[in-house]
CSV table of C-alpha atoms in Angstrom, one decimal:
chain,number,residue,atom,x,y,z
A,1,MET,CA,-12.9,0.0,-8.4
A,2,SER,CA,-14.8,3.1,-6.9
A,3,SER,CA,-13.4,5.5,-4.9
A,4,PRO,CA,-14.4,5.6,-1.2
A,5,SER,CA,-17.6,7.9,-0.6
A,6,HIS,CA,-16.7,11.7,1.2
A,7,SER,CA,-20.4,12.2,2.1
A,8,PRO,CA,-23.0,11.0,4.5
A,9,VAL,CA,-26.0,9.5,4.0
A,10,VAL,CA,-27.7,10.3,6.6
A,11,ASN,CA,-27.1,13.1,9.8
A,12,HIS,CA,-28.4,11.3,12.9
A,13,LEU,CA,-28.0,14.5,15.1
A,14,GLY,CA,-29.7,16.6,13.0
A,15,ARG,CA,-27.9,19.6,13.3
A,16,ASP,CA,-24.5,21.2,11.4
A,17,VAL,CA,-21.3,20.6,13.4
A,18,THR,CA,-19.1,21.5,10.7
A,19,GLY,CA,-17.6,24.6,12.7
A,20,ASN,CA,-16.5,22.8,15.6
A,21,ILE,CA,-14.2,20.3,13.4
A,22,PRO,CA,-10.4,21.2,14.2
A,23,ASP,CA,-8.2,22.0,11.3
A,24,ALA,CA,-6.2,19.6,9.2
A,25,SER,CA,-3.1,20.9,10.4
A,26,ARG,CA,-4.1,20.3,14.2
A,27,VAL,CA,-4.8,16.5,13.9
A,28,PRO,CA,-1.8,14.0,13.7
A,29,GLY,CA,-1.5,11.8,11.0
A,30,MET,CA,-3.1,14.0,8.1
A,31,ILE,CA,-1.1,14.0,5.0
A,32,GLU,CA,-0.8,15.3,1.5
A,33,LEU,CA,1.7,14.9,-1.3
A,34,ASN,CA,4.8,17.6,-1.0
A,35,GLU,CA,5.5,19.5,-4.4
A,36,ARG,CA,8.7,17.2,-5.0
A,37,ASP,CA,6.3,14.0,-4.7
A,38,GLY,CA,3.1,15.6,-6.5
A,39,ALA,CA,5.4,16.0,-9.4
A,40,ILE,CA,6.6,12.3,-9.5
A,41,TRP,CA,3.1,10.8,-9.0
A,42,SER,CA,2.2,13.0,-12.1
A,43,LEU,CA,5.1,11.4,-14.1
A,44,ALA,CA,4.6,7.6,-12.8
A,45,LYS,CA,0.6,7.2,-12.5
A,46,ASP,CA,0.4,6.5,-16.1
A,47,PHE,CA,2.9,3.4,-15.1
A,48,LEU,CA,0.5,2.5,-12.6
A,49,ARG,CA,-2.9,1.4,-13.9
A,50,THR,CA,-2.8,-2.0,-14.4
A,51,ARG,CA,-4.1,-4.2,-11.5
A,52,ASP,CA,-5.1,-1.1,-8.9
A,53,ASN,CA,-1.5,-0.4,-8.6
A,54,ASP,CA,-2.1,3.5,-8.7
A,55,ALA,CA,-4.1,3.2,-5.5
A,56,HIS,CA,-2.0,0.7,-3.6
A,57,SER,CA,1.1,2.9,-4.4
A,58,LEU,CA,-0.8,5.8,-2.8
A,59,TYR,CA,-1.9,3.8,0.1
A,60,ALA,CA,1.2,2.5,0.8
A,61,TYR,CA,2.9,6.2,0.6
A,62,SER,CA,0.5,6.9,3.9
A,63,ILE,CA,1.5,4.2,5.3
A,64,ALA,CA,5.3,4.9,4.9
A,65,GLN,CA,4.2,8.7,6.5
A,66,ALA,CA,3.3,6.6,9.6
A,67,LEU,CA,5.9,4.5,9.7
A,68,LEU,CA,8.2,7.6,9.0
A,69,SER,CA,6.9,9.2,12.1
A,70,GLN,CA,7.7,6.2,14.3
A,71,ILE,CA,10.9,5.8,12.8
A,72,PRO,CA,13.3,8.8,12.6
A,73,GLU,CA,16.6,7.2,11.6
A,74,ALA,CA,14.3,6.7,7.8
A,75,ASP,CA,15.0,9.1,5.3
A,76,GLU,CA,12.0,10.6,3.6
A,77,ASN,CA,13.7,11.9,0.6
A,78,ILE,CA,14.3,8.1,-0.2
A,79,VAL,CA,11.7,6.2,1.2
A,80,LEU,CA,8.8,8.2,-0.3
A,81,PRO,CA,9.8,8.5,-3.5
A,82,ALA,CA,10.6,4.5,-3.6
A,83,ILE,CA,7.1,3.8,-2.3
A,84,LEU,CA,5.4,5.9,-5.5
A,85,LEU,CA,7.5,4.5,-7.8
A,86,HIS,CA,8.0,0.8,-6.6
A,87,ASP,CA,5.5,-1.0,-8.6
A,88,THR,CA,5.8,1.0,-11.9
A,89,GLY,CA,7.3,-2.0,-13.5
A,90,TRP,CA,4.0,-4.1,-13.4
A,91,SER,CA,3.4,-2.0,-16.5
A,92,THR,CA,5.8,-4.2,-18.7
A,93,VAL,CA,3.9,-7.4,-17.9
A,94,ASP,CA,1.0,-9.1,-19.3
A,95,GLU,CA,-2.0,-8.4,-16.2
A,96,ARG,CA,-2.9,-11.8,-16.2
A,97,LEU,CA,0.7,-13.5,-16.0
A,98,ALA,CA,1.4,-11.4,-13.3
A,99,LEU,CA,-1.5,-12.3,-10.9
A,100,GLU,CA,-0.1,-16.1,-12.4
A,101,ALA,CA,3.1,-15.1,-10.7
A,102,ILE,CA,1.4,-13.7,-7.5
A,103,ALA,CA,-1.4,-16.4,-7.0
A,104,PRO,CA,-1.6,-18.6,-3.9
A,105,GLY,CA,-0.2,-21.6,-5.0
A,106,ALA,CA,2.3,-20.1,-7.5
A,107,ASP,CA,4.8,-22.8,-8.6
A,108,GLY,CA,7.7,-20.1,-9.3
A,109,SER,CA,7.8,-20.6,-12.9
A,110,LEU,CA,6.8,-17.1,-13.9
A,111,ASP,CA,9.2,-15.6,-11.0
A,112,HIS,CA,11.0,-14.0,-13.7
A,113,LEU,CA,7.9,-11.5,-14.2
A,114,ILE,CA,8.6,-10.5,-10.5
A,115,ILE,CA,11.9,-9.8,-11.4
A,116,GLN,CA,11.1,-8.1,-14.3
A,117,HIS,CA,8.7,-5.7,-12.6
A,118,GLU,CA,11.6,-5.0,-10.2
A,119,LYS,CA,14.2,-4.1,-13.2
A,120,GLU,CA,12.0,-2.4,-15.2
A,121,GLY,CA,10.6,-0.3,-12.3
A,122,ALA,CA,14.1,1.0,-11.5
A,123,ARG,CA,14.5,1.6,-15.0
A,124,ILE,CA,11.5,3.9,-15.1
A,125,ALA,CA,12.4,5.4,-11.7
A,126,ARG,CA,15.4,6.5,-12.6
A,127,GLU,CA,14.1,8.2,-15.6
A,128,ILE,CA,11.1,10.1,-13.5
A,129,LEU,CA,13.9,10.9,-10.5
A,130,GLU,CA,15.8,12.6,-12.8
A,131,GLN,CA,12.9,14.7,-14.8
A,132,VAL,CA,12.0,15.5,-11.3
A,133,GLY,CA,15.9,16.6,-10.0
A,134,VAL,CA,16.2,14.3,-7.6
A,135,PRO,CA,19.8,14.5,-6.6
A,136,GLU,CA,22.1,11.7,-8.6
A,137,GLU,CA,22.7,10.4,-4.6
A,138,ASP,CA,19.0,9.9,-3.6
A,139,ILE,CA,18.2,8.7,-7.0
A,140,VAL,CA,20.7,5.5,-6.6
A,141,ALA,CA,19.6,4.4,-3.2
A,142,ILE,CA,16.0,4.9,-4.6
A,143,VAL,CA,16.9,2.8,-7.6
A,144,ASP,CA,18.5,0.3,-5.4
A,145,ILE,CA,15.8,-0.7,-3.3
A,146,ILE,CA,12.8,-0.8,-5.9
A,147,ASP,CA,15.3,-3.0,-7.7
A,148,GLY,CA,14.8,-6.3,-5.6
A,149,HIS,CA,12.0,-5.1,-3.3
A,150,ASP,CA,9.6,-8.1,-3.4
A,151,THR,CA,12.6,-10.9,-4.3
A,152,ARG,CA,15.1,-9.6,-2.1
A,153,LEU,CA,14.6,-11.5,1.1
A,154,VAL,CA,16.7,-9.0,3.6
A,155,ALA,CA,16.5,-5.6,4.3
A,156,MET,CA,19.5,-3.6,3.0
A,157,SER,CA,19.0,-0.6,5.2
A,158,THR,CA,16.5,0.7,7.4
A,159,ASN,CA,15.2,3.2,4.2
A,160,ASP,CA,14.5,-0.4,2.9
A,161,ALA,CA,12.9,-2.1,5.5
A,162,VAL,CA,10.5,0.9,5.6
A,163,VAL,CA,9.5,0.8,2.1
A,164,LYS,CA,9.2,-2.9,2.0
A,165,ASP,CA,7.0,-2.9,5.1
A,166,SER,CA,4.8,0.1,3.6
A,167,ASP,CA,4.2,-2.3,0.5
A,168,LYS,CA,3.3,-5.3,2.6
A,169,VAL,CA,0.9,-3.8,5.3
A,170,TRP,CA,-1.1,-2.0,2.4
A,171,ARG,CA,-2.4,-5.9,2.1
A,172,VAL,CA,-3.8,-5.8,5.2
A,173,THR,CA,-5.8,-2.7,4.6
A,174,PRO,CA,-9.3,-2.3,4.0
A,175,HIS,CA,-8.3,-1.1,0.1
A,176,GLY,CA,-5.7,-4.1,0.0
A,177,ARG,CA,-8.0,-6.9,1.2
A,178,ARG,CA,-10.8,-5.8,-1.6
A,179,VAL,CA,-8.1,-5.5,-4.0
A,180,VAL,CA,-7.2,-9.2,-3.3
A,181,MET,CA,-10.3,-10.1,-3.0
A,182,ASP,CA,-11.4,-9.5,-6.6
A,183,TRP,CA,-7.9,-10.4,-7.8
A,184,PHE,CA,-7.9,-13.9,-7.1
A,185,GLY,CA,-11.9,-14.5,-6.6
A,186,ILE,CA,-11.9,-15.5,-3.3
A,187,ASP,CA,-14.1,-14.1,-0.8
A,188,ALA,CA,-13.7,-11.1,2.2
A,189,GLU,CA,-12.8,-13.8,5.3
A,190,GLN,CA,-10.3,-15.4,3.0
A,191,SER,CA,-9.0,-12.4,1.8
A,192,LEU,CA,-8.2,-11.5,5.1
A,193,ARG,CA,-6.7,-14.7,6.2
A,194,LEU,CA,-4.1,-14.7,3.3
A,195,CYS,CA,-3.3,-11.0,3.3
A,196,ALA,CA,-2.8,-11.3,7.1
A,197,TYR,CA,-0.3,-14.4,6.6
A,198,ARG,CA,1.3,-12.7,3.8
A,199,ALA,CA,2.1,-9.3,5.6
A,200,TYR,CA,3.2,-10.0,9.1
A,201,ASN,CA,5.4,-13.0,8.6
A,202,GLU,CA,7.1,-10.6,6.0
A,203,LEU,CA,7.6,-7.8,8.3
A,204,PHE,CA,10.9,-6.1,9.3
A,205,THR,CA,10.2,-3.3,11.9
A,206,ASP,CA,8.4,-3.6,15.0
A,207,GLN,CA,6.3,-0.5,14.1
A,208,ALA,CA,4.7,-2.2,11.0
A,209,LYS,CA,4.2,-5.3,12.5
A,210,ALA,CA,2.1,-3.5,15.5
A,211,MET,CA,0.4,-1.4,12.8
A,212,SER,CA,-0.8,-4.7,10.4
A,213,ARG,CA,-2.0,-6.5,14.0
A,214,VAL,CA,-3.9,-3.7,14.9
A,215,LEU,CA,-5.7,-3.7,11.1
A,216,VAL,CA,-5.9,-7.5,11.4
A,217,THR,CA,-7.6,-7.6,14.8
A,218,THR,CA,-10.4,-5.0,13.7
A,219,ALA,CA,-10.7,-6.2,10.8
A,220,CYS,CA,-11.6,-9.7,12.2
A,221,MET,CA,-14.7,-8.3,13.8
A,222,ASP,CA,-16.3,-8.2,10.6
A,223,TYR,CA,-16.8,-11.9,11.0
A,224,MET,CA,-18.0,-12.2,14.4
A,225,ASP,CA,-21.6,-13.5,14.7
A,226,GLU,CA,-21.8,-11.0,18.2
A,227,LEU,CA,-20.7,-8.0,15.4
A,228,ALA,CA,-23.3,-9.3,13.1
A,229,ASN,CA,-26.0,-9.2,15.4
A,230,THR,CA,-25.4,-5.4,16.5
A,231,TYR,CA,-27.1,-4.7,12.9
A,232,THR,CA,-30.1,-6.5,13.1
A,233,ARG,CA,-31.4,-4.9,16.5
A,234,GLU,CA,-34.7,-3.9,15.7
A,235,ASP,CA,-34.2,-0.6,18.0
A,236,LEU,CA,-32.2,0.6,15.5
A,237,ALA,CA,-34.8,0.9,12.7
């Protein structure tokens, strides 16, 4: 999947306003990977190349950052490494079989592959965290979250809840909906309905539910006739 464009295609104003753009440090919500998480990512990314899990993990990391800002009792030293590493275990599963395991209407016969990705992800995570020098107490907490992050239906802790919610809210982001659309060969509106249903009903925190609801309701506008008509006005030519 191609990366988002970072350059405009036109300047309707016709003059340069870049000198009036605030510095990133002054804007709430602007993030980047810190030194520890950058080191973790450099070791994890090769395990995340299947099914867009690399981009998924980075977007989920950004969601986790947003949730952490609203849930101060959660520990970023546990949550952020866990979300970067949670899907590394899919690298040990055949990609086509992995899609069959998580597809709509899956009969459960491949659930062992979902468990495999959790167990292998926990193993890979420990190896990476040890290389980075993360304290053993934190490693234990992170690995425990990864081992069962999809199949465990309850949250063991606030940290676990934030990781699970960050993973699930990704589904209703523009990136998540595009990825799921191509996974299963469904159209964009079907992807929205599938992702919205799977995301909201499995969330633990009120903050994640609010975030998911905003993403879903704004995405619905893409399929409204009223919005489509705004793009066909002759006065925009």
